[in-house]
CSV table of C-alpha atoms in Angstrom, one decimal:
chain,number,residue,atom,x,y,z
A,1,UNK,CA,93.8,108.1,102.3
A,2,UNK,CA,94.1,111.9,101.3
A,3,UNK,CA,91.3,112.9,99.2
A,4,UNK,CA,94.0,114.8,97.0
A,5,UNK,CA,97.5,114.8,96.6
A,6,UNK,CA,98.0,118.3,95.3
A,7,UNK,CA,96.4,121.2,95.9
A,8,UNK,CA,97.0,124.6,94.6
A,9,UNK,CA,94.3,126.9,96.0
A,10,UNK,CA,94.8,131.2,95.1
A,11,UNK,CA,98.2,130.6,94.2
A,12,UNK,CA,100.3,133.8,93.3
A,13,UNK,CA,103.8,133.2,92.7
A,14,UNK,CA,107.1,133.7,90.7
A,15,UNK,CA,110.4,135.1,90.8
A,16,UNK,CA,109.7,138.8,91.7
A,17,UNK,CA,106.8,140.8,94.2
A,18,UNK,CA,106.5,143.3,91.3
A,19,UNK,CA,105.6,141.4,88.5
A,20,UNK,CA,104.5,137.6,89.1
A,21,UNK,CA,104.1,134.8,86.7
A,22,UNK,CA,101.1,133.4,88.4
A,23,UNK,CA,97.9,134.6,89.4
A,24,UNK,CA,95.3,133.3,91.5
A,25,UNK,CA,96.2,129.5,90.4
A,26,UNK,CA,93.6,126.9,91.4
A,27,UNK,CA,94.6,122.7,90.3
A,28,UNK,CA,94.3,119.6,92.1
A,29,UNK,CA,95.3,116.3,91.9
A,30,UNK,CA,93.5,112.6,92.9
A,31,UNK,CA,95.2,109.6,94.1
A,32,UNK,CA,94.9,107.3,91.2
A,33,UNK,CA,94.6,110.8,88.7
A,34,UNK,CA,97.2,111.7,85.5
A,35,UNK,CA,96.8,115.6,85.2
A,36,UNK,CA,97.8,117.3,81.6
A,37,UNK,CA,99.2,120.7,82.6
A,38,UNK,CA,99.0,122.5,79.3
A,39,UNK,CA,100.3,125.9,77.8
A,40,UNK,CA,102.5,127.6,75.4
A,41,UNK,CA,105.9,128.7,76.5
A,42,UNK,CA,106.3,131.5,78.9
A,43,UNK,CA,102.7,130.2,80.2
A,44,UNK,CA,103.7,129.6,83.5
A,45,UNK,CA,104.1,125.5,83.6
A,46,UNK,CA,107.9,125.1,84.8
A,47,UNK,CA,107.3,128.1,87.4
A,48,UNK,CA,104.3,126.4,88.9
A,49,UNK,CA,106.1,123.2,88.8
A,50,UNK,CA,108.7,124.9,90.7
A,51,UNK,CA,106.3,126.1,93.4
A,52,UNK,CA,105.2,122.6,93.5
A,53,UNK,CA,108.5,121.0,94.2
A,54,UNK,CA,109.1,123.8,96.6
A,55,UNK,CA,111.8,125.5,94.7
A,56,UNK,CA,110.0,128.4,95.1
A,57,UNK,CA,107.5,130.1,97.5
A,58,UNK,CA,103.7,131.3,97.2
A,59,UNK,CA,103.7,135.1,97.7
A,60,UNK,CA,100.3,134.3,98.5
A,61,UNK,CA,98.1,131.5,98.7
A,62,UNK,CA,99.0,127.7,99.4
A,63,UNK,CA,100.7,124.6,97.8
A,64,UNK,CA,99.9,121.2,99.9
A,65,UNK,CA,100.9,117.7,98.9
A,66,UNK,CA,99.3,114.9,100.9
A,67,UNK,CA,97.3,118.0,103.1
A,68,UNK,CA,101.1,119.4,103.7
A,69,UNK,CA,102.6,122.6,103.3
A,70,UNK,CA,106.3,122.6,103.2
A,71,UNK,CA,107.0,125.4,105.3
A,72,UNK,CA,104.5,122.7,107.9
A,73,UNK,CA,106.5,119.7,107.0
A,74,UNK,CA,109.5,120.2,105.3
A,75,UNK,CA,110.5,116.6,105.4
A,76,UNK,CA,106.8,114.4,104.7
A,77,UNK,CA,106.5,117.2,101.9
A,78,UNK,CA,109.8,116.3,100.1
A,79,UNK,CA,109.4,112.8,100.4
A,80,UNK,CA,105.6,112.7,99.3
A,81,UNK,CA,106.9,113.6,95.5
A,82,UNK,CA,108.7,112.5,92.9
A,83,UNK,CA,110.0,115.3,89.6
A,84,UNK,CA,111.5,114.8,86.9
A,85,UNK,CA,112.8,118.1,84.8
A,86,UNK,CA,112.5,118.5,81.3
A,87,UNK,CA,116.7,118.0,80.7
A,88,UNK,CA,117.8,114.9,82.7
A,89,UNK,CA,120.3,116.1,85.8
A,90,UNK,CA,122.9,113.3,86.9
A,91,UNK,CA,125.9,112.8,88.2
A,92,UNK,CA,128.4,112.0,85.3
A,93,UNK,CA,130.7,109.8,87.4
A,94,UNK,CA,128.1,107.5,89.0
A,95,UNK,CA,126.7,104.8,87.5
A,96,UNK,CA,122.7,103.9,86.2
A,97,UNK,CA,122.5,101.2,89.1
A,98,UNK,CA,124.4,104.1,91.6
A,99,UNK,CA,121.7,106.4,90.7
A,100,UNK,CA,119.2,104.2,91.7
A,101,UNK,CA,121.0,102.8,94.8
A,102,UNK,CA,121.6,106.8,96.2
A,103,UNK,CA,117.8,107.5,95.1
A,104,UNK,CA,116.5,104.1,96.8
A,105,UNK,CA,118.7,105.3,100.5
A,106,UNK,CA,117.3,109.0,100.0
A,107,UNK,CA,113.8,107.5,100.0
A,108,UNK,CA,114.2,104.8,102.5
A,109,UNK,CA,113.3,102.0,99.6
A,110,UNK,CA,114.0,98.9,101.5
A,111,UNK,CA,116.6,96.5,99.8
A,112,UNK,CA,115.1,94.2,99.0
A,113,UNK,CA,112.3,96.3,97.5
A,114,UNK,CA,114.9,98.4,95.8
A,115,UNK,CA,116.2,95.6,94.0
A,116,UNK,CA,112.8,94.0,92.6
A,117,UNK,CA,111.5,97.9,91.3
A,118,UNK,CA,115.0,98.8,89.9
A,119,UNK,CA,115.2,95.0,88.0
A,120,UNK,CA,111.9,95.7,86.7
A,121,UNK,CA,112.3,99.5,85.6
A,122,UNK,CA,115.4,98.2,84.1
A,123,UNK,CA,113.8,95.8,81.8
A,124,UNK,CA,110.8,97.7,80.9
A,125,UNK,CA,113.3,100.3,79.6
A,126,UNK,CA,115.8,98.3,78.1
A,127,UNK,CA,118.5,99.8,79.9
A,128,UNK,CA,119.8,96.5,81.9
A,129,UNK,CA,123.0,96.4,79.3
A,130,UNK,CA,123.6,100.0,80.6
A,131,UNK,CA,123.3,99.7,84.2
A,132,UNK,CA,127.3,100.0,84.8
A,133,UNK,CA,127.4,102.7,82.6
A,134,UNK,CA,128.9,106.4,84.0
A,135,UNK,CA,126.0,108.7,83.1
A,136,UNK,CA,128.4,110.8,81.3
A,137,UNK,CA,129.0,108.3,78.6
A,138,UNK,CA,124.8,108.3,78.5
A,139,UNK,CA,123.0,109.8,75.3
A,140,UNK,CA,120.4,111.9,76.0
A,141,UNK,CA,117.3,110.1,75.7
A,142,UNK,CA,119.0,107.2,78.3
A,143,UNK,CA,119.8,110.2,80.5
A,144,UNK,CA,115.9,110.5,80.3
A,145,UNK,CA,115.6,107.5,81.1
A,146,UNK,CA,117.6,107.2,84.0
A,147,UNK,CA,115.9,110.1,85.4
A,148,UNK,CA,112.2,108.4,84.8
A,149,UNK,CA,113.8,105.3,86.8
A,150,UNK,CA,114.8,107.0,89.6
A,151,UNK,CA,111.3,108.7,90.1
A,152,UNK,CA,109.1,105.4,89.5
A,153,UNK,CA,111.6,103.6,91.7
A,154,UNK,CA,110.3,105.4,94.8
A,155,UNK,CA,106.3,105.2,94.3
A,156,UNK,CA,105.6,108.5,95.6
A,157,UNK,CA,102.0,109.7,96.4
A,158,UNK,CA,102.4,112.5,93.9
A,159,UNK,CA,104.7,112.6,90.6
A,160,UNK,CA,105.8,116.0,88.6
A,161,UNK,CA,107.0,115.3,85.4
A,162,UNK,CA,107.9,118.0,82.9
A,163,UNK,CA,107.9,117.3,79.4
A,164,UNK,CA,108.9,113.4,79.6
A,165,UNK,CA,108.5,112.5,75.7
A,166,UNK,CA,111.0,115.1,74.9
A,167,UNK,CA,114.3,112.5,73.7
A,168,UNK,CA,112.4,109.3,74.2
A,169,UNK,CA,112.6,106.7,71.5
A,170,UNK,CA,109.1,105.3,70.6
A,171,UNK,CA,109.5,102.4,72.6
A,172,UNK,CA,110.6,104.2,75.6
A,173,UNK,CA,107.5,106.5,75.1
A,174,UNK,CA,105.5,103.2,75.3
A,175,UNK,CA,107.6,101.8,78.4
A,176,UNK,CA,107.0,105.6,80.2
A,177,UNK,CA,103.3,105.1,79.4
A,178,UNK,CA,102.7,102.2,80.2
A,179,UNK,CA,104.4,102.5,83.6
A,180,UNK,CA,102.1,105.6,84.2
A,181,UNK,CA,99.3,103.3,84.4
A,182,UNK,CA,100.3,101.1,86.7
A,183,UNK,CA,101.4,104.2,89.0
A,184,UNK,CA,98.1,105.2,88.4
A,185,UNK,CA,96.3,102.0,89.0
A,186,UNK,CA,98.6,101.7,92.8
A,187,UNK,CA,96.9,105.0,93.4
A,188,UNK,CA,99.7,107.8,92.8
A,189,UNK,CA,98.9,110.8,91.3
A,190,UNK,CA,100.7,112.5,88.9
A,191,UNK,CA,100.5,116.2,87.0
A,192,UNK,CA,102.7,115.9,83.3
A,193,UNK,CA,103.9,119.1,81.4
A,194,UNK,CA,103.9,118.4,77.7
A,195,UNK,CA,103.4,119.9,74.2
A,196,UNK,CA,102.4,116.5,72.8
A,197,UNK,CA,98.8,117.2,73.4
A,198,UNK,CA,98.0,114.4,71.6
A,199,UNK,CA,99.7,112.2,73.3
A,200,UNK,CA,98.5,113.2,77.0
A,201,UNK,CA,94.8,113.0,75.5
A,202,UNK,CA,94.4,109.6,76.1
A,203,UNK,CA,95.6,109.3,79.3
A,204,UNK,CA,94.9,112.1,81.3
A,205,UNK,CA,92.0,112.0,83.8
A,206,UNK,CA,92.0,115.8,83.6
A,207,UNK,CA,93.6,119.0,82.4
A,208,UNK,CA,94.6,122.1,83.9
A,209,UNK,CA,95.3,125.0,81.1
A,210,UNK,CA,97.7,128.1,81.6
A,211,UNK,CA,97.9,131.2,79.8
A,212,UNK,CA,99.9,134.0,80.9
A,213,UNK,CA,100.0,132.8,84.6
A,214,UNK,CA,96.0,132.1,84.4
A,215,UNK,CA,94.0,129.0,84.7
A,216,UNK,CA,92.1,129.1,81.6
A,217,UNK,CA,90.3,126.2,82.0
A,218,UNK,CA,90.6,123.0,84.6
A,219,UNK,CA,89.0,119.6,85.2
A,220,UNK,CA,87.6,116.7,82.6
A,221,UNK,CA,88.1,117.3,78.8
A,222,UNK,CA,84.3,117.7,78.5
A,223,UNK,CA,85.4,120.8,80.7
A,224,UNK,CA,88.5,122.4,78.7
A,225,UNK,CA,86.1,121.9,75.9
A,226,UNK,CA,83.1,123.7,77.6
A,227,UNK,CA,85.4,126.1,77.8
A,228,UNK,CA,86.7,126.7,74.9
A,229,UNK,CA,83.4,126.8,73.3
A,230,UNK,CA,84.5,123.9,70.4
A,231,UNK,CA,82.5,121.8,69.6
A,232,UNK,CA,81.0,119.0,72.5
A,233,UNK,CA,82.5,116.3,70.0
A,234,UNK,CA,85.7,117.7,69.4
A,235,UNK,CA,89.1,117.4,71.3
A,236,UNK,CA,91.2,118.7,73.8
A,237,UNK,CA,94.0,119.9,71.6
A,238,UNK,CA,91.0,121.7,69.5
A,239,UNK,CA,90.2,123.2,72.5
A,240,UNK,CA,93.7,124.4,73.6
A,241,UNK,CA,94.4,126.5,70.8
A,242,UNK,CA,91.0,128.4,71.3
A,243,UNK,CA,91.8,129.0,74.8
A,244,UNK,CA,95.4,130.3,74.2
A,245,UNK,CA,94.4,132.5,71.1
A,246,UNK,CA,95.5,130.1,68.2
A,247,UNK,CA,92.5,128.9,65.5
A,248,UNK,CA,91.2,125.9,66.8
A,249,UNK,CA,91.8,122.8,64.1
């Protein structure tokens, strides 16, 4: 087994030469690791998400998941992840269950497999009265959910999720939680973009913190928290608004 799934080592990246969003970006992820990638807006989290995903290119420096580059390994790279965007993208004339089926054949999800994992996602997100449903008749917050299905039905090595809890009902939070865990548990790991600080403190394993295309601070809370200079007892989200300028609460 890898020893990481992601990692970002001297990244420098973004949409033009002249100005780049990030600089010098170090962040790695575990098998079996949730990751908190944290910052206000215009911090640099979707572009370094997009690097990740391979929408864009390091000017310099490297992006490997699974010990892959993508300009190496187009193919392994693509198939080693899993992302899900902040505003669900589907196809409004194909159905919940189509979605899954065209995701399982993209993947190579057996079908018998396919069927077991989509039942089960399914039920944990109460969407098995929806599954004949065109996505364009979908609210938002089943759109989500369609999109979270689609990832978790693949078990990728690495997931990229940006902003998840955005739309989610409290029991769908609970359900997307929940089945975090258990990806974390069959050893994927995964790096989650989200403004819900507290909510990502009690599941992340680790944190990486942008600010103005910088790392601020990575690794363990006790980490962000060391430096942030709050107090050794305090939290994460504490912490945060010290490193990005705010008055820590």
């Amino acid at each position: 087994m890898n020893e990481t799934v992601l990692q970002i080592t001297g990244l420098v990246g973004g949409y033009s030469r002249r100005r780049p969003v990030l600089r010098d970006v170090d962040a790695r992820v575990r098998p079996g690791e949730l990751i908190g990638l944290l910052g206000l807006n215009g911090a640099g989290k979707s572009t370094l998400m997009k690097h990740i995903i391979g929408l864009l290119l390091p000017q310099s420096g490297t992006v490997e998941v699974c010990g892959r580059t993508l300009q190496a390994d187009v193919e392994t790279y693509r198939s080693s992840l899993a992302f899900v965007p902040e505003s669900p993208l589907l196809y409004d004339q194909l159905s919940v269950w189509e979605h899954l089926e065209w995701t399982a054949m993209a993947y190579g999800v057996d079908e018998k497999t396919f069927r077991q994992r989509a039942d089960r996602l399914l039920e944990r997100f109460r969407m098995g009265a929806e599954k004949n449903k065109f996505a364009g008749h979908l609210s938002k917050g089943m759109r989500q959910k369609v999109m979270l299905m689609c990832a978790f039905l693949v078990r990728p090595p690495l997931y990229v999720i940006d902003e998840p809890f955005l739309g989610l009902d409290p029991l769908a939070i609970e359900a997307l939680l929940e089945q975090m865990r258990e990806e974390k548990l069959a050893g994927s790991g995964l790096i989650v973009s989200s403004h819900i600080l507290s909510m990502l403190e009690s599941y992340c394993d680790g944190y990486v913190v942008l600010h103005e295309g910088s790392v601020v601070a990575r690794g363990a809370a006790e980490d962000v928290i060391a430096a942030a200079g709050t107090p050794r007892e305090g939290k994460v989200e504490q912490a945060f608004f010290k490193l990005v300028g705010g008055a820590a609460r």
